[in-house]
CSV table of C-alpha atoms in Angstrom, one decimal:
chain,number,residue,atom,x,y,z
A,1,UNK,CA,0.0,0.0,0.0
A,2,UNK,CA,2.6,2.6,1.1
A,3,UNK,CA,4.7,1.5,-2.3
A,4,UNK,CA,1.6,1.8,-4.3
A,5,UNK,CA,1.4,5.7,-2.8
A,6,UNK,CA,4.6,6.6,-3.5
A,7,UNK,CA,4.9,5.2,-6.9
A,8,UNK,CA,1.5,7.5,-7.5
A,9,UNK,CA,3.1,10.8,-6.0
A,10,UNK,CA,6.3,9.9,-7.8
A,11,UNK,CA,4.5,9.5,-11.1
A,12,UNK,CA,2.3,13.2,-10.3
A,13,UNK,CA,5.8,14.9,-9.6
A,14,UNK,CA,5.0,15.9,-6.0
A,15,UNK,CA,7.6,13.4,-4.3
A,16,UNK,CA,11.6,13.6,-4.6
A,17,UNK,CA,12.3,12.9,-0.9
A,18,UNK,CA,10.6,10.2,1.3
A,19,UNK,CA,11.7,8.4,4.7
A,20,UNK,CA,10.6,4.8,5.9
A,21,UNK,CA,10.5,4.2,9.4
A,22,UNK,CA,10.3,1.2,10.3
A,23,UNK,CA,10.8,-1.9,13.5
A,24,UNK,CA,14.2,-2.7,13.4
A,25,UNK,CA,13.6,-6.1,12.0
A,26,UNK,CA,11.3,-5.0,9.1
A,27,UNK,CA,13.6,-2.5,7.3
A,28,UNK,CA,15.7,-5.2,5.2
A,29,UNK,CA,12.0,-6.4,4.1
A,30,UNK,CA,11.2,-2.9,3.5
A,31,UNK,CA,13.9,-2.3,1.3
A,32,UNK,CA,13.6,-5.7,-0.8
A,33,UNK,CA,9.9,-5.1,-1.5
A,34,UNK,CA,9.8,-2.0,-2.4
A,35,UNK,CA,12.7,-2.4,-4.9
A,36,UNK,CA,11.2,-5.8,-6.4
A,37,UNK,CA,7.7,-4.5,-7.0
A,38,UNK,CA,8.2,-0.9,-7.5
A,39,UNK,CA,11.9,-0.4,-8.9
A,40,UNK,CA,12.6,1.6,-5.7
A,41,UNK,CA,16.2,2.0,-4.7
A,42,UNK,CA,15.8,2.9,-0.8
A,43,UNK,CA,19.0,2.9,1.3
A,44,UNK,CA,18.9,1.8,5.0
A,45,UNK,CA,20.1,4.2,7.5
A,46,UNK,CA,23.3,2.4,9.4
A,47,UNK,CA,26.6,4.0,11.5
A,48,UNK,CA,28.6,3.2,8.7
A,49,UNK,CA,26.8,5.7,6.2
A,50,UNK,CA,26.1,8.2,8.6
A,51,UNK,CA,30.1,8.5,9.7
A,52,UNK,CA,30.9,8.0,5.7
A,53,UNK,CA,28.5,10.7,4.5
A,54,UNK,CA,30.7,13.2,2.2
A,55,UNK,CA,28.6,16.1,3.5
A,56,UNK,CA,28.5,14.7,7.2
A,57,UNK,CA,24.5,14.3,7.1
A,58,UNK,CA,23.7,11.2,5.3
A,59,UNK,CA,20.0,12.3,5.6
A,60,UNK,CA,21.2,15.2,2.6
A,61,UNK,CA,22.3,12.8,0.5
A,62,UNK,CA,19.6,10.3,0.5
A,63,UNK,CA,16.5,10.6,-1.3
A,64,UNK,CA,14.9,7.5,-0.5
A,65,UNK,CA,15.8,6.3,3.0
A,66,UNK,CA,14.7,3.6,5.2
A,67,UNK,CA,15.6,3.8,8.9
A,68,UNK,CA,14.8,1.8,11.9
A,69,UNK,CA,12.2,3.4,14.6
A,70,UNK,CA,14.7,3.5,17.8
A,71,UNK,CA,18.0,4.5,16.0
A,72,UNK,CA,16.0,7.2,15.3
A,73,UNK,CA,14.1,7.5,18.8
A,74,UNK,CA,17.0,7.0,21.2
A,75,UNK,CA,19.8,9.3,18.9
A,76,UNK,CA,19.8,12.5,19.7
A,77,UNK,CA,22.3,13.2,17.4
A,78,UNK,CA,21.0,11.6,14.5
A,79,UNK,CA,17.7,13.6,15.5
A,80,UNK,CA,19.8,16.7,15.2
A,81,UNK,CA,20.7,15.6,11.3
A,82,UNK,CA,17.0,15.4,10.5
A,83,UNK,CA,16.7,18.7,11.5
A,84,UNK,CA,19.2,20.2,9.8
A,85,UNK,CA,18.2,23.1,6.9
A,86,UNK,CA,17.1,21.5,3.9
A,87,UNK,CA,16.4,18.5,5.3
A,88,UNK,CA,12.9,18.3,4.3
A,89,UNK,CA,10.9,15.1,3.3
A,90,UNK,CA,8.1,15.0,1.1
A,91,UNK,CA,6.5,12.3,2.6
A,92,UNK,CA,7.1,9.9,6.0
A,93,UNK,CA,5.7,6.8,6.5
A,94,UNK,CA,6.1,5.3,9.6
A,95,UNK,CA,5.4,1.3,10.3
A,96,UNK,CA,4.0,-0.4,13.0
A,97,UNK,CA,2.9,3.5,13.9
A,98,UNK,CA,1.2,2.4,16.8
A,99,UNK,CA,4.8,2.5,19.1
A,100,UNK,CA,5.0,6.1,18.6
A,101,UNK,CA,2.7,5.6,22.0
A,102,UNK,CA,1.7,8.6,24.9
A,103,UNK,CA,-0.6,8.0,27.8
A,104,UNK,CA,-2.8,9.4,30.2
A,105,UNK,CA,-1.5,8.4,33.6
A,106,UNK,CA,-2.8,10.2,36.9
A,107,UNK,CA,-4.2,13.0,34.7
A,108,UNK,CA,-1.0,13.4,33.3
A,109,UNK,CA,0.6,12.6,29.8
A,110,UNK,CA,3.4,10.5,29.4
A,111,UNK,CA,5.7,11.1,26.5
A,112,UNK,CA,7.7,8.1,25.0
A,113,UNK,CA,10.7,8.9,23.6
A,114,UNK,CA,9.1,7.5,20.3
A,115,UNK,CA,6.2,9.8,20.5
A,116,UNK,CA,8.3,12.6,20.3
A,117,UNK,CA,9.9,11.5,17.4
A,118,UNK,CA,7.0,11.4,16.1
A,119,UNK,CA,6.2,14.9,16.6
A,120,UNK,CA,9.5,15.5,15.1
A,121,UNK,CA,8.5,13.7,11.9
A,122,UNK,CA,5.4,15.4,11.6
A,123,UNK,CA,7.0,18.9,11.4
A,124,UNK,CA,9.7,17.7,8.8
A,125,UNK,CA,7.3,16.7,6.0
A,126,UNK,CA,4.4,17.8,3.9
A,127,UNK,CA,2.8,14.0,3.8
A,128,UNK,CA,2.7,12.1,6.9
A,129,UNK,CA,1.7,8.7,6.5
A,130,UNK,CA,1.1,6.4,9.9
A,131,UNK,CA,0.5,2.4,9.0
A,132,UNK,CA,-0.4,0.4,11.6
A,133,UNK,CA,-2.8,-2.5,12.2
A,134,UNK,CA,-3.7,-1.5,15.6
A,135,UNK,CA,-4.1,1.9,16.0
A,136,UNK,CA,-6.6,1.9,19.3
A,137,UNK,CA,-5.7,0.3,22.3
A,138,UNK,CA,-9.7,0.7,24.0
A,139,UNK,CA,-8.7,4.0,25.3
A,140,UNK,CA,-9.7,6.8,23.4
A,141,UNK,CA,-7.5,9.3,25.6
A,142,UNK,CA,-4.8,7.6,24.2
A,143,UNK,CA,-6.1,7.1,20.7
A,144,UNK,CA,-6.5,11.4,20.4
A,145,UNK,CA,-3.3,11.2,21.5
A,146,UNK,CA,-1.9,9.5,18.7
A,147,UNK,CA,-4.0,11.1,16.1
A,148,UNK,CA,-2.5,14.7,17.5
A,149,UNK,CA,0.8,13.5,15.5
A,150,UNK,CA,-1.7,14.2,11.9
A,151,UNK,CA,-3.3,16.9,13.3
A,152,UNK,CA,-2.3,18.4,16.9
A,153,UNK,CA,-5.0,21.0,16.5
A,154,UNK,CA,-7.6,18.6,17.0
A,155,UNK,CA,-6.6,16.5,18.7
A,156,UNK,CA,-3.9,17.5,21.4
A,157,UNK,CA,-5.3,19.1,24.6
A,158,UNK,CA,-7.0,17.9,28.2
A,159,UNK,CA,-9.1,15.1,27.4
A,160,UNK,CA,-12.3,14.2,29.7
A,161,UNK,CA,-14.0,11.5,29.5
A,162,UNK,CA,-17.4,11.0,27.8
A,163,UNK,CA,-17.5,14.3,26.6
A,164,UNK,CA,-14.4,14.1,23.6
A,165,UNK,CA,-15.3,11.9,21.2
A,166,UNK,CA,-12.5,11.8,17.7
A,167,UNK,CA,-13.9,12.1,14.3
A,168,UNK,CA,-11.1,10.7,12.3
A,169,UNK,CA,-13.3,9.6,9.0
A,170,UNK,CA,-11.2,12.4,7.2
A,171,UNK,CA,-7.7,11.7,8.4
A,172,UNK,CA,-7.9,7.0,8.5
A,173,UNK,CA,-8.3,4.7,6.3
A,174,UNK,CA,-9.9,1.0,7.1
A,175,UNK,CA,-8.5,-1.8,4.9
A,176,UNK,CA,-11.3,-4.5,6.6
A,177,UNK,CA,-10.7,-7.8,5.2
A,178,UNK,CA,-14.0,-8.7,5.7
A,179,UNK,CA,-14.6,-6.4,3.0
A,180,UNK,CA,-12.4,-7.5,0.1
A,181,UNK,CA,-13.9,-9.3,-2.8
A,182,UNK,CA,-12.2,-11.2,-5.5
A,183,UNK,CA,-12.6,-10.6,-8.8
A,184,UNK,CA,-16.3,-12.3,-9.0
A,185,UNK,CA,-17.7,-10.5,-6.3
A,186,UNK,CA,-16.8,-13.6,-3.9
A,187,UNK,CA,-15.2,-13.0,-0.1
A,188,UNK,CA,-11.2,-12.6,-0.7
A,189,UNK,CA,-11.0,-14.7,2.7
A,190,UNK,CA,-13.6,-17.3,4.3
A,191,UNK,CA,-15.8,-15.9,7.3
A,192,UNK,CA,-14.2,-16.1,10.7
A,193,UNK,CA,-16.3,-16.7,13.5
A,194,UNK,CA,-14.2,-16.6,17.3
A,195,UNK,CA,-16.3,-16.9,20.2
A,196,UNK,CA,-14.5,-17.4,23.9
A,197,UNK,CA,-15.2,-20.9,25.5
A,198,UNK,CA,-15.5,-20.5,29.2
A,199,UNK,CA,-14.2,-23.3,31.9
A,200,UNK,CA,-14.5,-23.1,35.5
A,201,UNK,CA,-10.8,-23.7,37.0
A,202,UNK,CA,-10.6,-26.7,39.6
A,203,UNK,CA,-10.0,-25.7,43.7
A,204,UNK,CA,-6.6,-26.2,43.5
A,205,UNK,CA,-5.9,-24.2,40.3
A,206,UNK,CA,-8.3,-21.5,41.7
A,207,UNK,CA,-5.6,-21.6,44.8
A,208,UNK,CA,-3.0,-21.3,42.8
A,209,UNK,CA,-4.6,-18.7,40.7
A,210,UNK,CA,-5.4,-16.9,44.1
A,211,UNK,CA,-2.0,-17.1,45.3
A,212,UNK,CA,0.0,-16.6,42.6
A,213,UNK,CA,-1.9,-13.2,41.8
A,214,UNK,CA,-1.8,-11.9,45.3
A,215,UNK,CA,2.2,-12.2,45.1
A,216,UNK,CA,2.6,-10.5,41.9
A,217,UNK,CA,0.2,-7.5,43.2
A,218,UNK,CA,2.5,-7.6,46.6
A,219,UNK,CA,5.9,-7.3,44.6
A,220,UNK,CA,4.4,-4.4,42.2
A,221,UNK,CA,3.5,-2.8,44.9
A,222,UNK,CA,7.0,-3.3,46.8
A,223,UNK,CA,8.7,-2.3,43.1
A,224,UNK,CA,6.9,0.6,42.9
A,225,UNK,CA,8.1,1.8,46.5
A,226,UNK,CA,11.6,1.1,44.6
A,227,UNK,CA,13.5,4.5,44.1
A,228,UNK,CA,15.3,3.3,40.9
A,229,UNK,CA,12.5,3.5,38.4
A,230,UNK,CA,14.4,1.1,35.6
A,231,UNK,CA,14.7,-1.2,38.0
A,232,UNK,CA,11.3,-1.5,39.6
A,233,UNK,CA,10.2,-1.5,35.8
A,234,UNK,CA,12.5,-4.4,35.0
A,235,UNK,CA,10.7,-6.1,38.5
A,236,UNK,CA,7.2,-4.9,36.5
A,237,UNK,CA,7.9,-7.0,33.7
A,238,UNK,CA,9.2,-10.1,35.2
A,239,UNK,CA,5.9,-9.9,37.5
A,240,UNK,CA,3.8,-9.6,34.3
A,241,UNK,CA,6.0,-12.6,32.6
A,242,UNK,CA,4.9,-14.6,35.6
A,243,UNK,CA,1.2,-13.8,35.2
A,244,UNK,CA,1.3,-15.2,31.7
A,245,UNK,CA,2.3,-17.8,32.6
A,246,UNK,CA,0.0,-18.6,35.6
A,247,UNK,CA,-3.0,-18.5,32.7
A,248,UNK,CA,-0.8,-20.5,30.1
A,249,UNK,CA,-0.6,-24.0,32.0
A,250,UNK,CA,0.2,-25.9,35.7
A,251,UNK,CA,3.5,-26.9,34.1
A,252,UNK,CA,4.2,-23.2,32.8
A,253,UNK,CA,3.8,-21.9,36.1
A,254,UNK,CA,5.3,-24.5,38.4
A,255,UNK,CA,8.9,-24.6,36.1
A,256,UNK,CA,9.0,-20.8,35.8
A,257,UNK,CA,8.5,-20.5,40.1
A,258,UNK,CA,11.3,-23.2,40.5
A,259,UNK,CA,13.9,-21.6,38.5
A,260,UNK,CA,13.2,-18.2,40.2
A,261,UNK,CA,13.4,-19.8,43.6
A,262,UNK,CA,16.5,-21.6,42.9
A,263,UNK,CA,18.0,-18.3,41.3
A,264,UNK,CA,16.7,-16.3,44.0
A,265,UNK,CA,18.2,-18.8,46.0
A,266,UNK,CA,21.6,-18.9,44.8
A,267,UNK,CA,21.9,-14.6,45.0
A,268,UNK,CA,20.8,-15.0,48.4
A,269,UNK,CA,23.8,-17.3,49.4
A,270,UNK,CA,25.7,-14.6,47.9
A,271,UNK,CA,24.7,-12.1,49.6
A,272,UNK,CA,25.0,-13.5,52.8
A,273,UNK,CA,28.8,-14.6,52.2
A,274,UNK,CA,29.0,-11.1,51.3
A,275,UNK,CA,27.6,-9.8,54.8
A,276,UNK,CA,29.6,-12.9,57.2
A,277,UNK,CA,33.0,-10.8,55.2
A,278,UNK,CA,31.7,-8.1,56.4
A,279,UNK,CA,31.0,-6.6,53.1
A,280,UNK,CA,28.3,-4.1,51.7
A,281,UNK,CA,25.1,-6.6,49.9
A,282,UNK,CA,24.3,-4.6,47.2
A,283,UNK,CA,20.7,-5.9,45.5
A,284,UNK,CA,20.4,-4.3,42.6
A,285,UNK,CA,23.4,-5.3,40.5
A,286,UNK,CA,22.5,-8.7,39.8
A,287,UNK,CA,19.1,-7.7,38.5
A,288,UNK,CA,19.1,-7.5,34.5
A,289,UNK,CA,18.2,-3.6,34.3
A,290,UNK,CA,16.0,-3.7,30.5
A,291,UNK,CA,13.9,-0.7,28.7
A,292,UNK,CA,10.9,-2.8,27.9
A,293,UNK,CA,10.5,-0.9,24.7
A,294,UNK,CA,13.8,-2.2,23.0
A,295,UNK,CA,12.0,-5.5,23.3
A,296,UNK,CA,8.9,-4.8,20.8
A,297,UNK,CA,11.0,-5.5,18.0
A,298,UNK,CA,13.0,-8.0,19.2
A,299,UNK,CA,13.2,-11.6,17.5
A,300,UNK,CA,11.5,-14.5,19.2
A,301,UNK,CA,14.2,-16.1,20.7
A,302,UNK,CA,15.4,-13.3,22.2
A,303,UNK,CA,12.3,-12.1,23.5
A,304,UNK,CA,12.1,-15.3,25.2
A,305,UNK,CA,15.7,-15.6,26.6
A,306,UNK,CA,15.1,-12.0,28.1
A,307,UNK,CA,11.9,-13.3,29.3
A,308,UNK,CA,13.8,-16.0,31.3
A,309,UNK,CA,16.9,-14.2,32.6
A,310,UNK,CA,14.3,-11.3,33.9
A,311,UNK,CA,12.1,-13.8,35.6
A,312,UNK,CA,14.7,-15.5,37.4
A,313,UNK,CA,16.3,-12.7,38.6
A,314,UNK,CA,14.7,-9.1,39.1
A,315,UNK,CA,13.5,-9.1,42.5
A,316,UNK,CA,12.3,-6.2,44.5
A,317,UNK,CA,13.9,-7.4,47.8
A,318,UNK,CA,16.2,-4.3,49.1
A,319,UNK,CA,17.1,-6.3,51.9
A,320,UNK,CA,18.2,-10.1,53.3
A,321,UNK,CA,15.3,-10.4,55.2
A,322,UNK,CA,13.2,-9.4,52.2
A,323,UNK,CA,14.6,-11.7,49.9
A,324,UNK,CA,14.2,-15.1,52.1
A,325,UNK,CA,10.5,-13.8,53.2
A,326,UNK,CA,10.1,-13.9,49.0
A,327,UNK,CA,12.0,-17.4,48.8
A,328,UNK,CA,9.6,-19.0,51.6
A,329,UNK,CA,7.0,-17.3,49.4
A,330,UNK,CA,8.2,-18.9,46.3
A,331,UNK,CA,8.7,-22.1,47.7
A,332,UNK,CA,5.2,-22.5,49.4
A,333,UNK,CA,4.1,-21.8,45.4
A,334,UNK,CA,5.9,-24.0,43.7
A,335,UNK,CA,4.7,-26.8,45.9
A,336,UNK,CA,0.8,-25.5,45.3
A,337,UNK,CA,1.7,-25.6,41.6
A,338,UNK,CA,3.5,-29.0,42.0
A,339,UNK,CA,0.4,-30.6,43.5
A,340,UNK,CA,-1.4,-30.0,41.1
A,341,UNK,CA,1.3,-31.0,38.2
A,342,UNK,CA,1.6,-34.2,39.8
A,343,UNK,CA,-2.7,-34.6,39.9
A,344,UNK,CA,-2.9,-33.9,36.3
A,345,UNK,CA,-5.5,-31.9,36.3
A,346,UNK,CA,-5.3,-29.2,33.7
A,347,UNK,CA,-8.7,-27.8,32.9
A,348,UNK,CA,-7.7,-25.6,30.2
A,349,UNK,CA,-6.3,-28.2,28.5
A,350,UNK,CA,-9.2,-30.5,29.2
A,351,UNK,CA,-11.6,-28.2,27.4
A,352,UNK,CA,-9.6,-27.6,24.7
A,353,UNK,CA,-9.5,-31.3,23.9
A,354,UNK,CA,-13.3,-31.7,24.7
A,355,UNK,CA,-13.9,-28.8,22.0
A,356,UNK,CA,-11.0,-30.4,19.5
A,357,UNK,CA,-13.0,-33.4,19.8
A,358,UNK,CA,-16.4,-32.1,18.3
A,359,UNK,CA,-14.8,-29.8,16.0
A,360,UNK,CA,-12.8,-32.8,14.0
A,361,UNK,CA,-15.5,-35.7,14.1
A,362,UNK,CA,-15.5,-37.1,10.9
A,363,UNK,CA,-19.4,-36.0,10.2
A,364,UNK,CA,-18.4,-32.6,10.5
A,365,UNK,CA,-15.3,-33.1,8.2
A,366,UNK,CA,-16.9,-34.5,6.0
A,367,UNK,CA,-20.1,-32.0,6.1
A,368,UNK,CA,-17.2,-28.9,5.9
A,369,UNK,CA,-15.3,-31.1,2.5
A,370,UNK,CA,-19.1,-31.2,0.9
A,371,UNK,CA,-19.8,-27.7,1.3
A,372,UNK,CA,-16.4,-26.8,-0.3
A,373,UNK,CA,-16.9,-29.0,-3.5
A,374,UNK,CA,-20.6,-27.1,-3.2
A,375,UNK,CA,-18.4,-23.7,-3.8
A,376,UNK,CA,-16.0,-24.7,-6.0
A,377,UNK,CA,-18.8,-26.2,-8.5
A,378,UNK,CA,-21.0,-22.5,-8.3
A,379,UNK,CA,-17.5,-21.1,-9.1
A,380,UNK,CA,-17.2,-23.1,-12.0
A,381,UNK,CA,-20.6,-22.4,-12.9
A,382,UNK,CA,-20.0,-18.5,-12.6
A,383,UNK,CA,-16.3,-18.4,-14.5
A,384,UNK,CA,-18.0,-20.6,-17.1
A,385,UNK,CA,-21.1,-18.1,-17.5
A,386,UNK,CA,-18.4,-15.1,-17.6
A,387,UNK,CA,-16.9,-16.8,-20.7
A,388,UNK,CA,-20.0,-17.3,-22.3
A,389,UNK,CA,-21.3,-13.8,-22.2
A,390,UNK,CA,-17.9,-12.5,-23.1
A,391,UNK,CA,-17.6,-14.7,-25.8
């Protein structure tokens, strides 16, 4: 889409100069598509070109640019290069839009440091183009919020709830797939039907469930008492790591409370050797200190190993005694969760099978193969009639 809008501006002479920003991990895709269905040469933005740049602002002597969201976001410098006098763009486009993210917290708003590059964007180009597949979050203070970087006259100011409502018919544009035909008028993609299938936990997962939820809320609120805020939000997103898991499976949540008892564990005997030597326990330098946000774009695996080197360690304890009370806390868990490994019941799981099972009975296989032949003959039928009256 974004190709197909800058081949068109291209063609009407109104584009010289555009920018891609993209996730880290999309730009290389960026720049192959664009090149292999539109002929478009775009350079990606890396240190290399911006220290070899014969003017000393590779952002002059690039036309057609592609650069990642948070080299952009966290550089200051390289900010200061897209601001430089004719430095202009005709148009931005900005991927996965929805990151450039402000909130409403405490009737305050809180600035990301990729929301403000987005404001940055908006002032340095005539067309702004945001491309995103999730653009609303459920809260519409934050939505105007987002829709202030098109139009800040609109949309920026106090919000208050139930009275602002954003009209943004004029400024977004739908692409529902529900809504795309092929070329004989058919549905581009069959209808999808999701309903949620409630199941009533068992009295030892409710427990578990119980328990497991009252520690996370303890340690948030413990991390939030923390006076280093990138710690306590490292300890935020171990806590929430944990509470996925709690709703994934019993074995989820039993493995993921051992390993942080045993690590937990292990920095405690540290700590202790530390004190017998007479030696200052410091608690914080063991804890993996991570800005949530340079994990959005981060690959699977290592999403996942952060995931687990977080979890095991980041702890709010700031002292001994706080640690082992969280250990004897961990441990009482993990025997809860154990239990009911070892009992093997699982009701999520349970259900799922129990609903498996009536999907894939073989009369309803066979009734779903019957009613595609059904389709695929009234296609026939219609192609064949298209030839006939063309013919």
């Amino acid at each position: 889409m974004a190709g197909l809008l800058i081949e068109e501006l291209i063609a009407r002479g109104d584009l010289q100069r555009c920018l891609v920003v993209c996730p880290g991990s999309l730009a290389e895709q960026w720049q192959d598509e664009l090149y292999r269905r539109f002929n478009l040469p775009f350079d990606i933005l890396t240190n290399d070109k911006l220290e070899a740049a014969r003017t000393g602002n590779w952002f002059l002597e690039t036309n057609l640019a592609i650069a990642r969201l948070d080299k952009l976001a966290r550089n200051e410098d390289v900010q200061l290069k897209l601001q430089a006098p004719d430095c202009g763009w005709d148009l931005v486009v900005v991927d996965e839009a929805h990151k450039l993210s402000a909130t409403f917290f405490g009737g305050e708003v809180k600035y990301t440091k990729r929301y403000r590059l987005g404001q940055l964007l908006s002032q340095l180009t005539r067309h702004f183009l945001l491309m995103t597949a999730t653009p609303h979050n459920g809260k519409e203070e934050d939505f105007q919020l987002f829709m202030a970087l098109l139009d800040g006259d609109r949309f920026e100011g106090k919000f208050r709830d139930g009275v602002h409502v954003a009209d943004v018919s004029d400024l977004m544009r739908r692409m529902v797939k529900e809504n795309l035909l092929k070329f004989d008028a058919t549905p581009l993609f069959p209808e999808r039907v999701a309903y949620t299938v409630p199941y009533k936990l068992s009295e030892a997962e409710a427990a578990l469930y119980k328990a497991v939820t009252d520690y996370v809320r303890e340690e948030f609120n413990r991390a939030e008492a923390l006076e280093n805020d990138k710690r306590a939000g490292t300890v935020g997103f171990a806590l929430t790591v944990l509470q996925r898991r709690l709703a994934s499976s019993p074995e989820a949540i039993y493995q993921s409370l051992r390993r942080r008892r045993e690590r937990l564990e292990g920095r405690l005997r540290e700590l202790e050797d530390l004190h017998r030597g007479g030696q200052v326990a410091v608690f914080d330098t063991r804890t993996p200190l991570l800005d949530v946000e340079d994990l959005d774009d981060a690959p699977d695996a290592e999403l996942e190993e952060a995931e687990e080197q977080v979890l095991d360690q980041a702890t709010a304890a700031r002292t001994i005694e706080e640690l082992r009370f969280e250990i004897e806390t961990l441990k009482r868990l993990e025997a809860l969760a154990l239990s009911i490994r070892r009992s093997g019941e699982d009701k999520k799981w349970r259900e799922l099978a129990t609903l498996l099972g009536e999907i894939f009975t073989p009369a309803s296989i066979s009734n779903h193969l019957a009613e595609e032949v059904v389709h695929d003959d009234m296609a026939s039928g219609v192609r064949s009639a298209m030839r006939t009256f063309s013919t």
